[in-house]
CSV table of C-alpha atoms and ligand atoms in Angstrom, one decimal:
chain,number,residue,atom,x,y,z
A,1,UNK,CA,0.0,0.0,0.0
A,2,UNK,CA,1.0,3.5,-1.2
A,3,UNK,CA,0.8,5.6,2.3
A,4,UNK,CA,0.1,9.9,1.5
A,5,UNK,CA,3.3,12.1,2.5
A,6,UNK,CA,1.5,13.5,5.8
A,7,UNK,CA,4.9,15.0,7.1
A,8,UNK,CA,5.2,16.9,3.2
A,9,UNK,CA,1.8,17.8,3.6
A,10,UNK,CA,1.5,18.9,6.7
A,11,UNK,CA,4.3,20.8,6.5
A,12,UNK,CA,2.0,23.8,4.9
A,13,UNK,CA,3.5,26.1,2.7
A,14,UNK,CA,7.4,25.7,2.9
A,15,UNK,CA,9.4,23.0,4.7
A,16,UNK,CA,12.2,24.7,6.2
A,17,UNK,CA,11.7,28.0,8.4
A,18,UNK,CA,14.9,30.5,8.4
A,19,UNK,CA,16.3,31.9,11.0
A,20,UNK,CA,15.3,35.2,12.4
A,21,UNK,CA,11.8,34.5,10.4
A,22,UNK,CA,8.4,35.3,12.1
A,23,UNK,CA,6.1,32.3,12.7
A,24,UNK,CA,2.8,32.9,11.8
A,25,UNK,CA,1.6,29.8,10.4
A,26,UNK,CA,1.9,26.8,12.6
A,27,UNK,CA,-1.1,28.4,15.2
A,28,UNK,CA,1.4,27.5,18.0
A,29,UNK,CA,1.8,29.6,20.7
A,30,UNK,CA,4.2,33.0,20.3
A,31,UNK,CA,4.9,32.8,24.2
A,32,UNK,CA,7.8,30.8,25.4
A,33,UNK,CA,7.3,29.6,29.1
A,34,UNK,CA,8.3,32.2,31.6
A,35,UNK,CA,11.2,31.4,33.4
A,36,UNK,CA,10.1,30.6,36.8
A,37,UNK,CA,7.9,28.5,35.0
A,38,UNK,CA,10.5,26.8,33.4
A,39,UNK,CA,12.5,26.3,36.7
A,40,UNK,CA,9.6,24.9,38.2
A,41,UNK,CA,9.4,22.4,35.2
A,42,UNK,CA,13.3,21.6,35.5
A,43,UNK,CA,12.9,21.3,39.0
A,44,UNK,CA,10.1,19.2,39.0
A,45,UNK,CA,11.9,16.8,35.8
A,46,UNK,CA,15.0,16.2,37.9
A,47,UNK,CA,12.9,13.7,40.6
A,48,UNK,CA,11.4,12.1,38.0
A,49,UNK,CA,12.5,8.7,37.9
A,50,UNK,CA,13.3,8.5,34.0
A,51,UNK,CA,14.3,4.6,34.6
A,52,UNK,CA,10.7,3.6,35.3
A,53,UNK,CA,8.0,3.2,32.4
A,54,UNK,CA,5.2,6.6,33.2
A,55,UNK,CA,1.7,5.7,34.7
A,56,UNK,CA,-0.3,4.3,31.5
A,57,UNK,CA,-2.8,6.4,31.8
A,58,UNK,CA,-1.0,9.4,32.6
A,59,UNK,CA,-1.7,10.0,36.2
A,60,UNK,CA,-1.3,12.6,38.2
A,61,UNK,CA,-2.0,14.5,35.1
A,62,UNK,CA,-5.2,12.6,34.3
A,63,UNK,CA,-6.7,13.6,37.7
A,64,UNK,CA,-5.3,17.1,37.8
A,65,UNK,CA,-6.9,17.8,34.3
A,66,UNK,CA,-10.1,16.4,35.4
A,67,UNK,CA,-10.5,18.3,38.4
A,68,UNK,CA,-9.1,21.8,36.1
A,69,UNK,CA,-12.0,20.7,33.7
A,70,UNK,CA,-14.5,19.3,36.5
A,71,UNK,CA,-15.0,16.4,35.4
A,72,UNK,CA,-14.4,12.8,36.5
A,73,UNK,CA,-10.7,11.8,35.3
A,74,UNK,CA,-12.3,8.7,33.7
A,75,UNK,CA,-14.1,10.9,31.1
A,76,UNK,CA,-10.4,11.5,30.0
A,77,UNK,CA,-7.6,10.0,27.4
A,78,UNK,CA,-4.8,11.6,27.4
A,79,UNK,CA,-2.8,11.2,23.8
A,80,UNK,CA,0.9,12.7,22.5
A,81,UNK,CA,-1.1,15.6,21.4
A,82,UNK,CA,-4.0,15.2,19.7
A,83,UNK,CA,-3.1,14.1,16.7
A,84,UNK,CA,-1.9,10.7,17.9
A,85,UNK,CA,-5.9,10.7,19.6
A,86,UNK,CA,-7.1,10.9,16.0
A,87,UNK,CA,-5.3,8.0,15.0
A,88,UNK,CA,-6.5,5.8,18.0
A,89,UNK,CA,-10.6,7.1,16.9
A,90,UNK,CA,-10.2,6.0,13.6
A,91,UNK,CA,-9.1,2.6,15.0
A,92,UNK,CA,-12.1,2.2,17.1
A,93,UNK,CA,-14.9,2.9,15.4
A,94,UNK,CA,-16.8,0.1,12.7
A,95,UNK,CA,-17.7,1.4,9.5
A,96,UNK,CA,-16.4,2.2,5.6
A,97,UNK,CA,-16.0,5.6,5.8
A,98,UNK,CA,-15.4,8.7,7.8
A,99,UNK,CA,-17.1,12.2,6.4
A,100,UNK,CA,-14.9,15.5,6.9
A,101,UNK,CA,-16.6,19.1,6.5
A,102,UNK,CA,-13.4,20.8,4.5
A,103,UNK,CA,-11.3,23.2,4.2
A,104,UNK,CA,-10.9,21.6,7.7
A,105,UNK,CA,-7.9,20.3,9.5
A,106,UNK,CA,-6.7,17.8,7.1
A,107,UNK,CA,-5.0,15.1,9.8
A,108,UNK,CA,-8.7,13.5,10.2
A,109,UNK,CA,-8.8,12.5,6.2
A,110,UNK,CA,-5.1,11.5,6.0
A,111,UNK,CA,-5.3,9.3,9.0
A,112,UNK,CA,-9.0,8.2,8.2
A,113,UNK,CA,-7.8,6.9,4.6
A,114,UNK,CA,-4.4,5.3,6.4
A,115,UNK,CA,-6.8,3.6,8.7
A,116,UNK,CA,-8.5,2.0,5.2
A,117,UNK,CA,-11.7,4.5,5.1
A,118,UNK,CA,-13.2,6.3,2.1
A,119,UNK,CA,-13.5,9.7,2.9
A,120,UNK,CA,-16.8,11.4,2.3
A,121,UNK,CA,-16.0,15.2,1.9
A,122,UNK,CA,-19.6,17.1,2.6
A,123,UNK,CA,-17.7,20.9,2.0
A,124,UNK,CA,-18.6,23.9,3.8
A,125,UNK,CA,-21.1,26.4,2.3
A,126,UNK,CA,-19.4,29.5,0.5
A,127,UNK,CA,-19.7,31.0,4.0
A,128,UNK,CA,-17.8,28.2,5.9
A,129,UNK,CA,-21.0,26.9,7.8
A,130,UNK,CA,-21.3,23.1,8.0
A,131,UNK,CA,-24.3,21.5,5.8
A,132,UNK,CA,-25.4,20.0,8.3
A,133,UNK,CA,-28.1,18.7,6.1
A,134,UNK,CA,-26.2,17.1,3.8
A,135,UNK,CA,-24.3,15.6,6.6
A,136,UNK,CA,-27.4,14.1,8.3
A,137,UNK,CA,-29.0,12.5,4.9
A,138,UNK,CA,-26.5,10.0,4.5
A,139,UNK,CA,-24.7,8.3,7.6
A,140,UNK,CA,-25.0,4.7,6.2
A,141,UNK,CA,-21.4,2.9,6.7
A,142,UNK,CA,-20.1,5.9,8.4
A,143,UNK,CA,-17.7,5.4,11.0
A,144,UNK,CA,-17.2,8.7,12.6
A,145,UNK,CA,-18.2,12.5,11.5
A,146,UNK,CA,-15.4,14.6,12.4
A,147,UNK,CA,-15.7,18.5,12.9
A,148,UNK,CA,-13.4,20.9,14.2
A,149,UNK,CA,-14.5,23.9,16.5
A,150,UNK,CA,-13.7,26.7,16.0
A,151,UNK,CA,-12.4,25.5,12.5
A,152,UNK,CA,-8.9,25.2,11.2
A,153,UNK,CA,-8.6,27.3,9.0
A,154,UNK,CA,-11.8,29.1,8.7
A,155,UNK,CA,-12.1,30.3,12.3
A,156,UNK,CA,-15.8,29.9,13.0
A,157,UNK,CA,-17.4,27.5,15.6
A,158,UNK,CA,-20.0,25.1,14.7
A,159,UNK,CA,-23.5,26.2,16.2
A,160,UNK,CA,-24.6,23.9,18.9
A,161,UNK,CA,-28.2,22.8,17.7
A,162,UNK,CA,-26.2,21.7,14.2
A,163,UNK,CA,-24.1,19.8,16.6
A,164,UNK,CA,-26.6,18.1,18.0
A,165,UNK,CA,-28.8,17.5,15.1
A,166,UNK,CA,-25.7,15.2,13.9
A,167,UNK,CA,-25.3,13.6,17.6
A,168,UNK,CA,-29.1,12.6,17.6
A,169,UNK,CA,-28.5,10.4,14.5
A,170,UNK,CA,-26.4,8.3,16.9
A,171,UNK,CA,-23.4,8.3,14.3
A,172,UNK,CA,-19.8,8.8,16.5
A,173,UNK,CA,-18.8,12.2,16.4
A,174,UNK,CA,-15.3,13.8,17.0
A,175,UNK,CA,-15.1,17.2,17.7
A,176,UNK,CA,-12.0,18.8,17.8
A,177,UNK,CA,-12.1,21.6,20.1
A,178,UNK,CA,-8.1,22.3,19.8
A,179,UNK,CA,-8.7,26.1,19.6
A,180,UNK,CA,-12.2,26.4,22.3
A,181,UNK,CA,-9.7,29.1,24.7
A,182,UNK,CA,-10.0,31.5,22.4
A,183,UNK,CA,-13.5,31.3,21.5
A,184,UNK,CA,-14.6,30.5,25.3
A,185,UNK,CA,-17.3,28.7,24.2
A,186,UNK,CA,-17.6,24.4,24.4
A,187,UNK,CA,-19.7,22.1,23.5
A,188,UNK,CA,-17.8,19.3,25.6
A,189,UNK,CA,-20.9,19.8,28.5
A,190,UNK,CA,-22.7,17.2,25.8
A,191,UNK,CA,-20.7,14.3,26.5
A,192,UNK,CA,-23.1,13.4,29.3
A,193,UNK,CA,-26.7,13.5,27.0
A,194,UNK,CA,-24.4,11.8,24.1
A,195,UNK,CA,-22.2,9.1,24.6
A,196,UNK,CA,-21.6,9.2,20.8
A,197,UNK,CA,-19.5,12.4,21.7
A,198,UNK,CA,-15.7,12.1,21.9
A,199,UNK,CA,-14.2,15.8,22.3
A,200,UNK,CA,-10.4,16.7,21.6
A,201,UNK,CA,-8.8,19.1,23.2
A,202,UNK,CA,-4.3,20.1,23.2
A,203,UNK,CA,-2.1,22.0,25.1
A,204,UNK,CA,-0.3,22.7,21.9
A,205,UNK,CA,-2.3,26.0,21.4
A,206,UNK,CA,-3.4,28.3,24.8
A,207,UNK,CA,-1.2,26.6,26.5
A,208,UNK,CA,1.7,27.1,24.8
A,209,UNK,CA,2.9,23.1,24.9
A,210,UNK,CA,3.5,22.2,21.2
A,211,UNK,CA,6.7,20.9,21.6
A,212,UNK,CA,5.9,18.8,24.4
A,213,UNK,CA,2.8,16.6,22.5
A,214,UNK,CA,0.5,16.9,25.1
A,215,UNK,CA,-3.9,16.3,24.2
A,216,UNK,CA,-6.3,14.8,25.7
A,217,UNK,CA,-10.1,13.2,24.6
A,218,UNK,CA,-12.9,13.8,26.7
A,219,UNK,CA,-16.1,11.1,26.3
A,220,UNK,CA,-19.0,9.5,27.8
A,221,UNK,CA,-17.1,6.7,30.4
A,222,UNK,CA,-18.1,4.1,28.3
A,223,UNK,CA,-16.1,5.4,25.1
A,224,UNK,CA,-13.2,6.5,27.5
A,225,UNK,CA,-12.7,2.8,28.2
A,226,UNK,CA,-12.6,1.5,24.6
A,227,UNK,CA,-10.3,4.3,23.5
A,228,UNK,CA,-8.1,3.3,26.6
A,229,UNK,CA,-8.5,-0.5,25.0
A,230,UNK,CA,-6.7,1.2,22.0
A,231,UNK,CA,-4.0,2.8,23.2
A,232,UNK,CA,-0.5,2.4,23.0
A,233,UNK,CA,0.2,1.4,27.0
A,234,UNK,CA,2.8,4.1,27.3
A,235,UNK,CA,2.1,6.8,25.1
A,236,UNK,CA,2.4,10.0,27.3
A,237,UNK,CA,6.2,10.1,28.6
A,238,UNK,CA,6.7,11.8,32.4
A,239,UNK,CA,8.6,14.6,30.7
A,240,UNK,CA,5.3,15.7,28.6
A,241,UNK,CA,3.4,15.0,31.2
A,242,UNK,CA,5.3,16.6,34.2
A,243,UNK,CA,5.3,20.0,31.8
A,244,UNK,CA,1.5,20.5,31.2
A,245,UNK,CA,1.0,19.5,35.0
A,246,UNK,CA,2.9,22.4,36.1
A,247,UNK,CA,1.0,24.7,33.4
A,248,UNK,CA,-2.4,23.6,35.0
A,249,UNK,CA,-1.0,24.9,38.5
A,250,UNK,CA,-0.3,28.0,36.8
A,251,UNK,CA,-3.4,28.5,34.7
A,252,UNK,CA,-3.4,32.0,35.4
A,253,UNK,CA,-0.6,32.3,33.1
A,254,UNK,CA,-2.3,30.1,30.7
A,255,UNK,CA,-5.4,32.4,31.3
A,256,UNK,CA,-3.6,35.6,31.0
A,257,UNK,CA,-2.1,34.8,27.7
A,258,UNK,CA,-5.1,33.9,25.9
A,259,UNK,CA,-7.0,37.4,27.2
A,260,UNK,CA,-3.7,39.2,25.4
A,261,UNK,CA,-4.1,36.5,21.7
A,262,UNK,CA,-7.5,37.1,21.7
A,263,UNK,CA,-7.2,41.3,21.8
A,264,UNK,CA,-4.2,41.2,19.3
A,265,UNK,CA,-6.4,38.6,17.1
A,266,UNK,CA,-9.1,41.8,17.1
A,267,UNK,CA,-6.7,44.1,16.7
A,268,UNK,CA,-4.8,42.7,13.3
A,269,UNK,CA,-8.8,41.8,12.3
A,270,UNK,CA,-9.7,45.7,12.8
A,271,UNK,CA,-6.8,46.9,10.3
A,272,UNK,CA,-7.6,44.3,7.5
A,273,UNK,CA,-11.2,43.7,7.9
A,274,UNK,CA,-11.7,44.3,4.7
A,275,UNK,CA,-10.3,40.9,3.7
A,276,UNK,CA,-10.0,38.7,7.3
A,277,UNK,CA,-12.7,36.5,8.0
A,278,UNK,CA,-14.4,36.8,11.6
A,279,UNK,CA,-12.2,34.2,13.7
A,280,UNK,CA,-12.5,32.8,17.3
A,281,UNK,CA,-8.9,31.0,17.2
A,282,UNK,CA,-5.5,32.4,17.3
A,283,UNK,CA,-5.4,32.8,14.0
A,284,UNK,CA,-7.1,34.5,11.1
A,285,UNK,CA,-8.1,33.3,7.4
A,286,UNK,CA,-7.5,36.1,5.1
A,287,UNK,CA,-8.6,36.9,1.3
A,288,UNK,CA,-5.3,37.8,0.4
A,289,UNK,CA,-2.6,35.7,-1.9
A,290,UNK,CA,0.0,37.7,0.1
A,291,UNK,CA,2.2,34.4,1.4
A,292,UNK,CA,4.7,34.6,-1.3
A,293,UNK,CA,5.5,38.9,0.1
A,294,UNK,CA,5.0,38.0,3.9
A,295,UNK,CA,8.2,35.1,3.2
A,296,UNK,CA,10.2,37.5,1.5
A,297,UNK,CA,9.5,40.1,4.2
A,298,UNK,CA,10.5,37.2,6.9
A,299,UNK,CA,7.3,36.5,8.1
A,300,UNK,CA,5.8,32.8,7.6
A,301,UNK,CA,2.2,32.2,7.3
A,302,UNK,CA,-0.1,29.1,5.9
A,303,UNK,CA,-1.3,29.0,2.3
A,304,UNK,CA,-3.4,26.5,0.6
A,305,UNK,CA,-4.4,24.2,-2.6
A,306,UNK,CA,-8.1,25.0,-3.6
A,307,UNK,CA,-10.5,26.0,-2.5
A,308,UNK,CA,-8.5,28.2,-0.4
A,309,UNK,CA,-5.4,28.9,-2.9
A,310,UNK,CA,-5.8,32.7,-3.1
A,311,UNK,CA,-5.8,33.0,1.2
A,312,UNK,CA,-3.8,32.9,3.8
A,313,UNK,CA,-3.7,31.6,7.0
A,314,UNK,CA,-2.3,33.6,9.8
A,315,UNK,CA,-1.5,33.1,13.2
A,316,UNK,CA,-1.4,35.5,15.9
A,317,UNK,CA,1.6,36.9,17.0
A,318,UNK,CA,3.1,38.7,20.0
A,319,UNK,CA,2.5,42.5,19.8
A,320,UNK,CA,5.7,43.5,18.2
A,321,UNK,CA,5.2,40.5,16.0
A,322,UNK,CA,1.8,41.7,15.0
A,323,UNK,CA,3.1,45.3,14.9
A,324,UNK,CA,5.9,44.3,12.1
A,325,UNK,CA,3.1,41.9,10.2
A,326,UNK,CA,0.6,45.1,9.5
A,327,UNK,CA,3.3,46.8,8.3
A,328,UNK,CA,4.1,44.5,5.9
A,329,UNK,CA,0.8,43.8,4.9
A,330,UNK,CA,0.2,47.3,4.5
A,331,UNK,CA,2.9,47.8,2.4
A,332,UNK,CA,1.6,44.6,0.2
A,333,UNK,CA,-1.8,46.8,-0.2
A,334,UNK,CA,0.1,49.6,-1.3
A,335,UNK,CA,2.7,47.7,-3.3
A,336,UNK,CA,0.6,44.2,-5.0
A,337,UNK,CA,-3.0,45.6,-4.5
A,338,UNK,CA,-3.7,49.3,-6.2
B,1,PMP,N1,-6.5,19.7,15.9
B,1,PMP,C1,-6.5,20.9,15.2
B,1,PMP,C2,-7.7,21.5,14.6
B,1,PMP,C3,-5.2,21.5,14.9
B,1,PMP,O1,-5.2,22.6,14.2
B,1,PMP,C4,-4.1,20.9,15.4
B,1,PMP,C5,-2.7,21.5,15.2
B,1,PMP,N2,-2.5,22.1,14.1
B,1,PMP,C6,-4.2,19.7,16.1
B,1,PMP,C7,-5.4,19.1,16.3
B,1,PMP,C8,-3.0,19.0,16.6
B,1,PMP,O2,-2.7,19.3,17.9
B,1,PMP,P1,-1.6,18.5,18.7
B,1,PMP,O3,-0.4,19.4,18.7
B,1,PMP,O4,-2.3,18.3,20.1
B,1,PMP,O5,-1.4,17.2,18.1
């Protein structure tokens, strides 16, 4: 079997970054840890016992998380970041297919086709809603619907009640709440009316964690335990795990941080809102072919194949960051534009 290039793909518009360049297009975090946050984290690494396999299911972490989230820890997987979650869904569900709502994050096709689905693409409308219709007619042989909220790239959230027509068909649904900080708004409350709810969440984004791989699922108790069945035994190493447990004990950071993406997001939205779409992510879609400028002017942003090949993807920035991407782009207005 011929396997897709996910690493080529994935890798978005150029491979390599340079040095000294401006990431805006991996929706990562632009804050490093603070340092007596990273202390604490090197403090707390050097009594970890690194010649002893981790706690399989993640613990203290686990517990921690659920009593942050206030929930019961057994509502909870914890995955090396949520992509590797995505590959242990599309190992547990029966079915022939899995259906995507593109543009979308593309990890739930590429790993839904590796798994040996078909992959049923029901698009968003021209103004990124889900057709939820559509979507709803035909669920024969489908394994899982997957949605993101808010929506990589398009930055929107998906409306409850759409959510929930799909849940009361009884079809497994993942949603991918990955950016929900930023929009403050979840739907993950729904896991107790639905057990055919599994929600992913990261601490790759508000919490700043990328490098670390740290997610986590959130189900009904029942699902919980046959995604556990799935999982690799050791998956979350005590390094990972020891870093986001000291970011939940500091959450006001966490907390602080996303108050100061979300106003920037605004910000960069108020100077070009003449081509950004509305967003409730750290990042903003924008009607502008301007990836090719921003990499020569050092700054790194997402662009796409169709249907989004004229647009960029950007993520937000600290403030100088932000400061020195307006002024490019407004330059690119004045230079590429008039
Ligand atoms: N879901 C979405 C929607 C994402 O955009 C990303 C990262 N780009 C992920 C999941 C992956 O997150 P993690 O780092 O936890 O694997």
């Amino acid at each position: 079997m011929k396997v897709r290039n996910t690493i080529k793909e994935m890798a978005g518009y150029r491979a390599g970054r340079e040095e000294g360049q401006i990431r805006m297009d991996k929706n990562e975090s632009p804050f490093a840890l603070p340092e007596e946050l990273k202390d604490e984290v090197i403090g707390r690494l050097s009594k970890l016992e690194l010649n002893r396999y981790p706690d399989q299911l993640g613990e203290p972490l686990r517990s921690k998380l659920g009593a942050h989230l206030g929930l019961s820890s057994d509502k909870l997987v914890l995955g090396n970041g949520s992509d590797e979650l995505i590959t242990y869904i599309t190992q547990l569900f029966r079915g022939d297919r899995i259906v995507i709502a593109p543009p979308t994050f593309s990890v739930y096709g590429i790993y839904g086709e590796i798994a040996g689905y078909d992959v049923t693409e029901v698009p968003l409308d021209g103004s990124f809603e889900l057709q939820t219709g559509k979507i709803t007619e035909d669920l024969d042989g489908v394994a899982a619907v997957f949605l993101c909220s808010p929506n990589n790239p398009t930055g929107n959230v998906v409306p409850r009640d759409e959510l929930i027509r799909i849940l009361e068909t009884g079809t497994p649904v993942v949603l991918d709440e990955a950016y929900w900080e930023f929009a403050g708004e979840t739907n993950v409350d729904l896991i107790d009316e639905y057990d055919n709810l599994i929600v992913l969440r990261t601490f790759s984004k508000a919490f700043g964690l990328a490098g670390a791989r740290v997610g986590y699922a959130v189900g009904a108790e029942d699902t919980i335990e046959e995604l556990l069945k799935v999982k690799l035994p050791y998956n979350l190493n005590s390094l990972s795990r020891t870093a986001a447990e000291v970011l939940l004990d500091n959450y006001g950071i966490v907390e602080e941080r996303i108050g100061r993406i979300v106003e920037e997001r605004e910000r960069i939205r108020g100077e070009f809102e003449e081509y950004a779409f509305p967003s409730r992510a750290n990042f903003l879609l924008m009607d502008l072919d301007a990836a090719e400028y921003l990499e020569d002017n050092g700054i790194g942003v997402r662009a796409f194949g169709p249907p989004l090949e004229d647009k960029i993807r950007v993520t937000v920035g600290r403030k100088e960051e932000n400061d020195e991407f307006i002024e490019v782009m407004r330059r690119y207005l004045e230079d590429e534009i008039d």
